[in-house]
């Protein structure tokens, strides 16, 4: 948490920025700056107006250099959950609010851009958070021989929730429970109800055998391991849902060798020669897997965007920002899609990953290192 003086400076910068963007008059902004400074002096924190929360969070997204979807920044909707759970911390109420978030974001397949804001940290009491990097993720079980069943990307979290007593079914796609924690209290886990976890089975438009691979993915991502840094306040739990770009699933989650590593299985199905890299079996399998993802989400009526459209929108966003007199902070390696990068308009461009507030920044892993659970004295 920033000091009261730093918070006052950050808050003033945000309010003046909103004025500069035409959201309130300069006089109203200066009145609000004084009001916030006074509240900070007394309480060490302040309560943001709902509108500051909404407009500021949209700017935090616009400032984030990692996201290719910022074209839609003005379409982000906010759910105000700052009161959920009350002072003592009610983990079940928090869990239920997260489930409700998933249902609202899903929206029957027409995925919404939705962020729920929970209690901010205060000088005397940090806000609640979840252990999960995303609200919906599959478990990764490390086996005796070192291999992993499920998602190798979640082995540490899976081991942590198993130490808390959770037991999965032991399939390749077991949805992890949500682990909710208030600082100073023990973590509690809750299994998500199936209707809050829409998934899409992956099939291919031309290869009937593809469905037999049994691949699937959750319908949309909900990032839950980022702190929202807004106007001098810090919101440690601000889960953000959006639709997928097909390459995130086809060219990363299901194909990275340190994730589901499915290219060899796809290539075998396609009858490719996998004995040498030079046959380009990986490239061919990667393309068909990504095509299968796009096809399957379309067929299931679930919002998804392809990387060509996404990058075109990104360039339009950059131009719009330039016309508004702003830059576009971006990290080239995060914006260029995982396949066919050179066929998209972002490839030739250069970006500065400038860090501006408001923004999102990643949490560190909340669970103690291997073997240290429960921590002494807990
Ligand atoms: N790449 C992450 C995943 O595969 C999700 C990151 C956010 N993506 C998004 N489309 N909003 O789950």
Short mmCIF file of C-alpha atoms and ligand atoms in Angstrom, two decimals:
data_model
loop_
_atom_site.label_atom_id
_atom_site.label_comp_id
_atom_site.label_asym_id
_atom_site.label_seq_id
_atom_site.Cartn_x
_atom_site.Cartn_y
_atom_site.Cartn_z
CA UNK A 1 0.00 0.00 0.00
CA UNK A 2 1.29 3.49 -0.78
CA UNK A 3 1.76 5.90 2.16
CA UNK A 4 -1.04 8.42 2.74
CA UNK A 5 1.01 11.12 1.00
CA UNK A 6 1.73 8.89 -2.00
CA UNK A 7 -1.90 7.81 -2.11
CA UNK A 8 -3.02 11.45 -2.14
CA UNK A 9 -0.69 12.19 -5.05
CA UNK A 10 -1.88 9.13 -6.99
CA UNK A 11 -5.52 9.95 -6.31
CA UNK A 12 -5.03 13.54 -7.43
CA UNK A 13 -3.36 12.34 -10.62
CA UNK A 14 -6.26 10.01 -11.37
CA UNK A 15 -8.97 12.58 -10.71
CA UNK A 16 -7.15 15.18 -12.84
CA UNK A 17 -6.70 12.64 -15.59
CA UNK A 18 -10.44 11.94 -15.58
CA UNK A 19 -11.00 15.68 -15.88
CA UNK A 20 -8.49 15.90 -18.74
CA UNK A 21 -10.41 13.12 -20.50
CA UNK A 22 -13.62 15.09 -20.15
CA UNK A 23 -15.25 12.99 -17.44
CA UNK A 24 -15.66 15.87 -14.98
CA UNK A 25 -14.94 19.59 -14.89
CA UNK A 26 -11.61 20.97 -13.69
CA UNK A 27 -13.34 22.64 -10.72
CA UNK A 28 -15.10 19.46 -9.69
CA UNK A 29 -11.77 17.64 -9.96
CA UNK A 30 -10.00 20.11 -7.65
CA UNK A 31 -12.83 19.85 -5.12
CA UNK A 32 -12.57 16.08 -5.22
CA UNK A 33 -8.76 16.17 -4.85
CA UNK A 34 -9.16 18.22 -1.63
CA UNK A 35 -11.89 15.94 -0.35
CA UNK A 36 -9.79 12.80 -0.90
CA UNK A 37 -6.74 14.41 0.74
CA UNK A 38 -8.84 15.25 3.80
CA UNK A 39 -10.27 11.73 4.02
CA UNK A 40 -6.79 10.24 3.66
CA UNK A 41 -5.46 12.47 6.42
CA UNK A 42 -8.12 11.23 8.83
CA UNK A 43 -8.51 7.56 7.87
CA UNK A 44 -5.31 6.69 6.02
CA UNK A 45 -7.53 5.52 3.15
CA UNK A 46 -10.57 6.75 1.23
CA UNK A 47 -13.60 5.45 -0.55
CA UNK A 48 -13.63 5.81 -4.29
CA UNK A 49 -16.80 6.94 -5.99
CA UNK A 50 -18.38 4.20 -8.10
CA UNK A 51 -17.70 6.26 -11.18
CA UNK A 52 -14.03 6.73 -10.28
CA UNK A 53 -13.82 2.98 -9.83
CA UNK A 54 -15.41 2.30 -13.21
CA UNK A 55 -13.54 4.91 -15.26
CA UNK A 56 -10.26 4.33 -13.43
CA UNK A 57 -10.39 0.56 -13.92
CA UNK A 58 -10.95 1.05 -17.64
CA UNK A 59 -7.85 3.25 -17.75
CA UNK A 60 -5.90 0.63 -15.78
CA UNK A 61 -6.74 -1.83 -18.55
CA UNK A 62 -5.82 0.69 -21.24
CA UNK A 63 -2.47 1.25 -19.50
CA UNK A 64 -1.65 -2.44 -19.22
CA UNK A 65 1.06 -3.38 -21.72
CA UNK A 66 0.24 -7.11 -21.80
CA UNK A 67 -3.21 -7.07 -23.37
CA UNK A 68 -4.04 -7.29 -27.07
CA UNK A 69 -7.76 -6.69 -26.43
CA UNK A 70 -7.55 -3.07 -25.29
CA UNK A 71 -9.55 -1.87 -28.29
CA UNK A 72 -12.58 -2.65 -26.10
CA UNK A 73 -11.42 -0.81 -22.99
CA UNK A 74 -14.49 1.42 -22.85
CA UNK A 75 -16.71 -1.66 -22.84
CA UNK A 76 -15.41 -3.01 -19.54
CA UNK A 77 -18.16 -3.42 -16.96
CA UNK A 78 -17.53 -3.29 -13.22
CA UNK A 79 -19.26 -5.11 -10.40
CA UNK A 80 -18.86 -3.36 -7.10
CA UNK A 81 -18.19 -6.07 -4.48
CA UNK A 82 -16.26 -3.85 -2.08
CA UNK A 83 -18.63 -4.71 0.78
CA UNK A 84 -18.67 -8.47 0.27
CA UNK A 85 -17.72 -10.49 3.29
CA UNK A 86 -17.77 -7.68 5.81
CA UNK A 87 -15.06 -6.71 8.23
CA UNK A 88 -14.34 -10.11 9.80
CA UNK A 89 -14.11 -11.82 6.43
CA UNK A 90 -16.80 -14.24 5.32
CA UNK A 91 -15.11 -16.65 2.95
CA UNK A 92 -18.33 -18.28 1.78
CA UNK A 93 -19.92 -14.96 0.85
CA UNK A 94 -16.78 -14.08 -1.07
CA UNK A 95 -16.81 -17.44 -2.85
CA UNK A 96 -20.46 -16.98 -3.80
CA UNK A 97 -19.74 -13.54 -5.21
CA UNK A 98 -16.99 -15.10 -7.34
CA UNK A 99 -19.38 -17.78 -8.60
CA UNK A 100 -21.86 -15.05 -9.48
CA UNK A 101 -19.08 -13.25 -11.33
CA UNK A 102 -18.49 -16.35 -13.48
CA UNK A 103 -22.21 -16.72 -14.26
CA UNK A 104 -22.52 -13.06 -15.25
CA UNK A 105 -19.35 -13.11 -17.37
CA UNK A 106 -20.46 -16.29 -19.16
CA UNK A 107 -23.73 -14.68 -20.20
CA UNK A 108 -24.92 -17.76 -22.08
CA UNK A 109 -21.83 -17.80 -24.29
CA UNK A 110 -21.79 -14.14 -25.25
CA UNK A 111 -18.86 -13.52 -22.90
CA UNK A 112 -18.82 -10.16 -21.18
CA UNK A 113 -15.85 -7.95 -20.32
CA UNK A 114 -16.40 -7.99 -16.60
CA UNK A 115 -14.30 -7.11 -13.59
CA UNK A 116 -15.49 -7.49 -10.00
CA UNK A 117 -13.81 -5.30 -7.40
CA UNK A 118 -13.53 -6.61 -3.85
CA UNK A 119 -12.41 -4.78 -0.71
CA UNK A 120 -9.24 -2.71 -1.10
CA UNK A 121 -6.31 -3.08 1.27
CA UNK A 122 -6.34 -0.62 4.14
CA UNK A 123 -3.37 0.50 6.23
CA UNK A 124 -4.49 -1.75 9.12
CA UNK A 125 -5.85 -4.63 7.08
CA UNK A 126 -4.95 -5.95 3.63
CA UNK A 127 -7.89 -6.95 1.45
CA UNK A 128 -8.93 -10.54 0.69
CA UNK A 129 -7.53 -12.49 -2.21
CA UNK A 130 -7.67 -15.88 -3.89
CA UNK A 131 -4.78 -18.25 -4.42
CA UNK A 132 -5.88 -19.08 -7.96
CA UNK A 133 -4.20 -17.42 -10.91
CA UNK A 134 -7.53 -17.69 -12.76
CA UNK A 135 -10.92 -18.48 -11.28
CA UNK A 136 -11.24 -21.47 -13.60
CA UNK A 137 -8.17 -23.61 -14.13
CA UNK A 138 -7.39 -27.32 -14.38
CA UNK A 139 -5.37 -29.20 -11.80
CA UNK A 140 -1.90 -30.56 -12.55
CA UNK A 141 -0.96 -33.70 -10.61
CA UNK A 142 2.72 -34.50 -10.38
CA UNK A 143 3.20 -38.25 -10.66
CA UNK A 144 5.93 -40.35 -9.08
CA UNK A 145 7.92 -40.49 -12.33
CA UNK A 146 7.94 -36.69 -12.62
CA UNK A 147 5.32 -36.51 -15.39
CA UNK A 148 2.13 -34.49 -14.87
CA UNK A 149 -1.51 -35.48 -15.28
CA UNK A 150 -3.50 -32.37 -16.26
CA UNK A 151 -2.06 -28.88 -16.55
CA UNK A 152 1.64 -28.67 -15.65
CA UNK A 153 1.11 -24.92 -15.25
CA UNK A 154 -0.82 -25.43 -12.01
CA UNK A 155 1.28 -28.09 -10.25
CA UNK A 156 2.29 -25.76 -7.39
CA UNK A 157 -1.29 -24.59 -6.78
CA UNK A 158 -2.60 -28.16 -7.05
CA UNK A 159 -0.09 -29.34 -4.46
CA UNK A 160 -1.01 -26.43 -2.20
CA UNK A 161 -4.76 -27.21 -2.35
CA UNK A 162 -4.05 -30.89 -1.76
CA UNK A 163 -2.19 -29.92 1.39
CA UNK A 164 -5.40 -28.13 2.42
CA UNK A 165 -7.29 -31.41 2.03
CA UNK A 166 -8.80 -31.04 -1.46
CA UNK A 167 -8.97 -34.21 -3.53
CA UNK A 168 -9.63 -34.09 -7.26
CA UNK A 169 -11.07 -36.88 -9.36
CA UNK A 170 -7.73 -37.48 -10.99
CA UNK A 171 -8.68 -36.67 -14.60
CA UNK A 172 -6.79 -34.57 -17.11
CA UNK A 173 -9.29 -31.72 -16.74
CA UNK A 174 -10.22 -31.48 -13.04
CA UNK A 175 -11.35 -27.97 -12.22
CA UNK A 176 -9.41 -26.63 -9.23
CA UNK A 177 -11.32 -25.33 -6.22
CA UNK A 178 -11.22 -21.64 -5.39
CA UNK A 179 -9.01 -20.87 -2.41
CA UNK A 180 -10.15 -17.77 -0.60
CA UNK A 181 -8.12 -16.03 2.06
CA UNK A 182 -8.20 -12.99 4.24
CA UNK A 183 -4.80 -12.00 5.57
CA UNK A 184 -4.37 -13.27 9.11
CA UNK A 185 -6.90 -16.05 8.60
CA UNK A 186 -6.49 -19.56 7.28
CA UNK A 187 -7.32 -20.21 3.61
CA UNK A 188 -10.60 -21.98 2.75
CA UNK A 189 -11.32 -23.85 -0.45
CA UNK A 190 -14.62 -24.30 -2.27
CA UNK A 191 -15.41 -26.44 -5.32
CA UNK A 192 -17.03 -24.51 -8.14
CA UNK A 193 -20.54 -25.65 -9.14
CA UNK A 194 -20.48 -27.19 -12.66
CA UNK A 195 -22.87 -24.61 -14.11
CA UNK A 196 -20.35 -21.86 -13.28
CA UNK A 197 -17.66 -23.65 -15.32
CA UNK A 198 -18.72 -23.75 -18.97
CA UNK A 199 -16.32 -25.73 -21.13
CA UNK A 200 -15.91 -26.44 -24.81
CA UNK A 201 -15.00 -29.89 -26.20
CA UNK A 202 -12.56 -29.52 -29.08
CA UNK A 203 -13.37 -31.00 -32.47
CA UNK A 204 -12.06 -30.28 -35.94
CA UNK A 205 -14.12 -29.08 -38.93
CA UNK A 206 -12.59 -31.71 -41.27
CA UNK A 207 -11.03 -34.43 -39.11
CA UNK A 208 -13.66 -36.55 -37.33
CA UNK A 209 -10.94 -38.39 -35.34
CA UNK A 210 -9.96 -35.14 -33.64
CA UNK A 211 -12.82 -35.26 -31.15
CA UNK A 212 -11.48 -38.63 -29.97
CA UNK A 213 -8.41 -36.88 -28.54
CA UNK A 214 -10.71 -35.70 -25.76
CA UNK A 215 -9.34 -32.15 -25.68
CA UNK A 216 -11.37 -29.43 -24.01
CA UNK A 217 -10.93 -26.00 -22.50
CA UNK A 218 -12.87 -23.65 -20.27
CA UNK A 219 -14.98 -21.15 -22.16
CA UNK A 220 -13.24 -17.92 -21.09
CA UNK A 221 -10.38 -16.76 -18.87
CA UNK A 222 -10.82 -14.90 -15.57
CA UNK A 223 -7.53 -13.46 -14.37
CA UNK A 224 -7.43 -13.37 -10.57
CA UNK A 225 -3.78 -12.91 -9.62
CA UNK A 226 -3.37 -9.22 -10.36
CA UNK A 227 -3.61 -6.29 -7.97
CA UNK A 228 -5.63 -3.39 -9.29
CA UNK A 229 -3.61 -0.24 -8.52
CA UNK A 230 -6.03 2.63 -8.70
CA UNK A 231 -5.87 6.18 -7.43
CA UNK A 232 -3.69 5.41 -4.40
CA UNK A 233 -5.71 2.32 -3.44
CA UNK A 234 -4.78 -1.33 -3.96
CA UNK A 235 -7.42 -3.94 -4.71
CA UNK A 236 -5.83 -7.38 -4.28
CA UNK A 237 -8.90 -9.18 -5.65
CA UNK A 238 -10.29 -7.86 -8.91
CA UNK A 239 -11.02 -10.84 -11.19
CA UNK A 240 -11.24 -9.87 -14.86
CA UNK A 241 -13.11 -11.95 -17.45
CA UNK A 242 -12.96 -11.59 -21.21
CA UNK A 243 -13.21 -13.79 -24.27
CA UNK A 244 -10.30 -15.80 -25.56
CA UNK A 245 -8.11 -15.33 -28.62
CA UNK A 246 -7.90 -18.78 -30.29
CA UNK A 247 -4.10 -18.85 -30.18
CA UNK A 248 -4.05 -18.67 -26.37
CA UNK A 249 -5.65 -22.10 -26.23
CA UNK A 250 -4.51 -23.76 -29.46
CA UNK A 251 -1.00 -22.35 -29.69
CA UNK A 252 -0.19 -22.19 -25.97
CA UNK A 253 -2.35 -23.94 -23.34
CA UNK A 254 -2.91 -27.17 -25.26
CA UNK A 255 0.37 -27.20 -27.19
CA UNK A 256 3.24 -25.75 -25.12
CA UNK A 257 5.60 -28.53 -24.11
CA UNK A 258 5.36 -27.33 -20.50
CA UNK A 259 1.54 -27.26 -20.65
CA UNK A 260 -0.71 -29.93 -22.24
CA UNK A 261 1.84 -30.79 -24.95
CA UNK A 262 -0.75 -32.17 -27.40
CA UNK A 263 1.06 -31.57 -30.69
CA UNK A 264 2.50 -35.10 -30.89
CA UNK A 265 -1.01 -36.58 -30.46
CA UNK A 266 -2.48 -34.22 -33.08
CA UNK A 267 0.37 -34.97 -35.50
CA UNK A 268 -0.14 -38.73 -35.08
CA UNK A 269 -3.82 -38.29 -35.88
CA UNK A 270 -2.88 -36.34 -39.00
CA UNK A 271 -0.49 -39.10 -40.03
CA UNK A 272 2.53 -36.78 -40.07
CA UNK A 273 6.14 -37.92 -39.93
CA UNK A 274 7.27 -36.86 -36.45
CA UNK A 275 10.71 -38.43 -36.69
CA UNK A 276 12.37 -35.19 -37.80
CA UNK A 277 11.75 -31.52 -37.06
CA UNK A 278 12.23 -30.77 -40.76
CA UNK A 279 8.89 -32.28 -41.72
CA UNK A 280 7.36 -29.30 -39.88
CA UNK A 281 4.92 -31.64 -38.15
CA UNK A 282 4.72 -29.31 -35.14
CA UNK A 283 3.82 -26.32 -37.30
CA UNK A 284 1.13 -28.24 -39.15
CA UNK A 285 -0.32 -29.76 -36.00
CA UNK A 286 -0.28 -26.35 -34.29
CA UNK A 287 -2.26 -24.79 -37.09
CA UNK A 288 -4.90 -27.54 -37.13
CA UNK A 289 -5.22 -27.47 -33.35
CA UNK A 290 -5.79 -23.71 -33.42
CA UNK A 291 -8.30 -24.10 -36.24
CA UNK A 292 -10.07 -26.77 -34.18
CA UNK A 293 -10.30 -24.42 -31.18
CA UNK A 294 -11.83 -21.65 -33.26
CA UNK A 295 -14.27 -24.04 -34.92
CA UNK A 296 -15.31 -25.62 -31.61
CA UNK A 297 -15.98 -22.34 -29.81
CA UNK A 298 -17.95 -21.08 -32.80
CA UNK A 299 -19.95 -24.28 -32.94
CA UNK A 300 -20.67 -24.08 -29.20
CA UNK A 301 -21.79 -20.46 -29.54
CA UNK A 302 -19.02 -19.16 -27.26
CA UNK A 303 -17.34 -15.81 -27.96
CA UNK A 304 -13.78 -16.16 -29.22
CA UNK A 305 -11.63 -13.96 -31.42
CA UNK A 306 -8.98 -14.95 -33.97
CA UNK A 307 -5.49 -13.45 -33.89
CA UNK A 308 -5.84 -11.65 -37.23
CA UNK A 309 -8.92 -9.76 -36.12
CA UNK A 310 -7.45 -9.16 -32.66
CA UNK A 311 -4.26 -7.60 -34.01
CA UNK A 312 -6.17 -5.43 -36.51
CA UNK A 313 -8.30 -4.14 -33.67
CA UNK A 314 -5.17 -3.49 -31.65
CA UNK A 315 -3.70 -1.33 -34.38
CA UNK A 316 -6.99 0.56 -34.64
CA UNK A 317 -6.83 1.07 -30.89
CA UNK A 318 -3.29 2.47 -31.19
CA UNK A 319 -4.47 4.93 -33.83
CA UNK A 320 -7.44 6.01 -31.78
CA UNK A 321 -5.16 6.55 -28.79
CA UNK A 322 -2.76 8.61 -30.87
CA UNK A 323 -5.66 10.82 -32.02
CA UNK A 324 -6.58 11.31 -28.36
CA UNK A 325 -3.01 12.49 -27.71
CA UNK A 326 -1.98 9.35 -25.88
CA UNK A 327 0.60 6.64 -26.40
CA UNK A 328 -0.18 2.95 -26.26
CA UNK A 329 1.95 1.09 -23.71
CA UNK A 330 2.53 -2.40 -25.05
CA UNK A 331 4.88 -5.33 -24.70
CA UNK A 332 5.65 -6.57 -28.21
CA UNK A 333 6.19 -10.14 -27.08
CA UNK A 334 2.75 -10.20 -25.44
CA UNK A 335 0.95 -8.54 -28.36
CA UNK A 336 2.36 -10.60 -31.24
CA UNK A 337 0.30 -13.81 -31.38
CA UNK A 338 1.89 -17.18 -30.69
CA UNK A 339 1.45 -18.32 -34.30
CA UNK A 340 1.68 -16.57 -37.65
CA UNK A 341 3.09 -13.45 -35.98
CA UNK A 342 4.60 -12.14 -39.20
CA UNK A 343 1.24 -12.31 -40.99
CA UNK A 344 -0.33 -9.82 -38.56
CA UNK A 345 0.00 -6.02 -38.64
CA UNK A 346 1.63 -5.82 -35.19
CA UNK A 347 4.74 -7.72 -36.31
CA UNK A 348 6.36 -4.72 -38.03
CA UNK A 349 5.56 -2.29 -35.27
CA UNK A 350 7.60 -1.33 -32.23
CA UNK A 351 6.15 -0.86 -28.78
CA UNK A 352 7.21 0.67 -25.47
CA UNK A 353 6.03 -1.21 -22.38
CA UNK A 354 5.75 2.07 -20.45
CA UNK A 355 4.44 1.63 -16.93
CA UNK A 356 1.73 4.13 -16.01
CA UNK A 357 -0.84 4.20 -13.19
CA UNK A 358 -3.59 3.13 -12.80
CA UNK A 359 -2.64 -0.41 -13.76
CA UNK A 360 -2.62 -4.09 -12.85
CA UNK A 361 0.39 -5.84 -11.41
CA UNK A 362 0.88 -9.54 -10.65
CA UNK A 363 0.70 -10.93 -7.12
CA UNK A 364 3.41 -13.20 -5.85
CA UNK A 365 2.36 -16.80 -5.16
CA UNK A 366 0.41 -16.77 -1.90
CA UNK A 367 1.06 -20.28 -0.66
CA UNK A 368 4.19 -21.16 1.28
CA UNK A 369 7.00 -23.02 -0.48
CA UNK A 370 6.91 -26.84 -0.66
CA UNK A 371 6.90 -28.56 2.68
CA UNK A 372 6.32 -25.37 4.65
CA UNK A 373 2.56 -25.92 4.98
CA UNK A 374 1.04 -25.37 7.45
CA UNK A 375 3.32 -22.50 8.44
CA UNK A 376 4.70 -22.60 12.00
CA UNK A 377 2.13 -21.66 14.56
CA UNK A 378 -0.81 -21.97 12.17
N1 LIG B 1 -3.52 -16.62 -21.71
C1 LIG B 1 -4.39 -16.86 -20.60
C2 LIG B 1 -5.06 -18.22 -20.76
O1 LIG B 1 -4.82 -18.87 -21.71
C3 LIG B 1 -5.43 -15.79 -20.47
C4 LIG B 1 -4.93 -14.36 -20.47
C5 LIG B 1 -6.02 -13.34 -20.73
N2 LIG B 1 -6.61 -13.56 -22.03
C6 LIG B 1 -7.72 -12.94 -22.46
N3 LIG B 1 -8.20 -13.30 -23.62
N4 LIG B 1 -8.33 -12.04 -21.75
O2 LIG B 1 -5.88 -18.66 -20.01
#
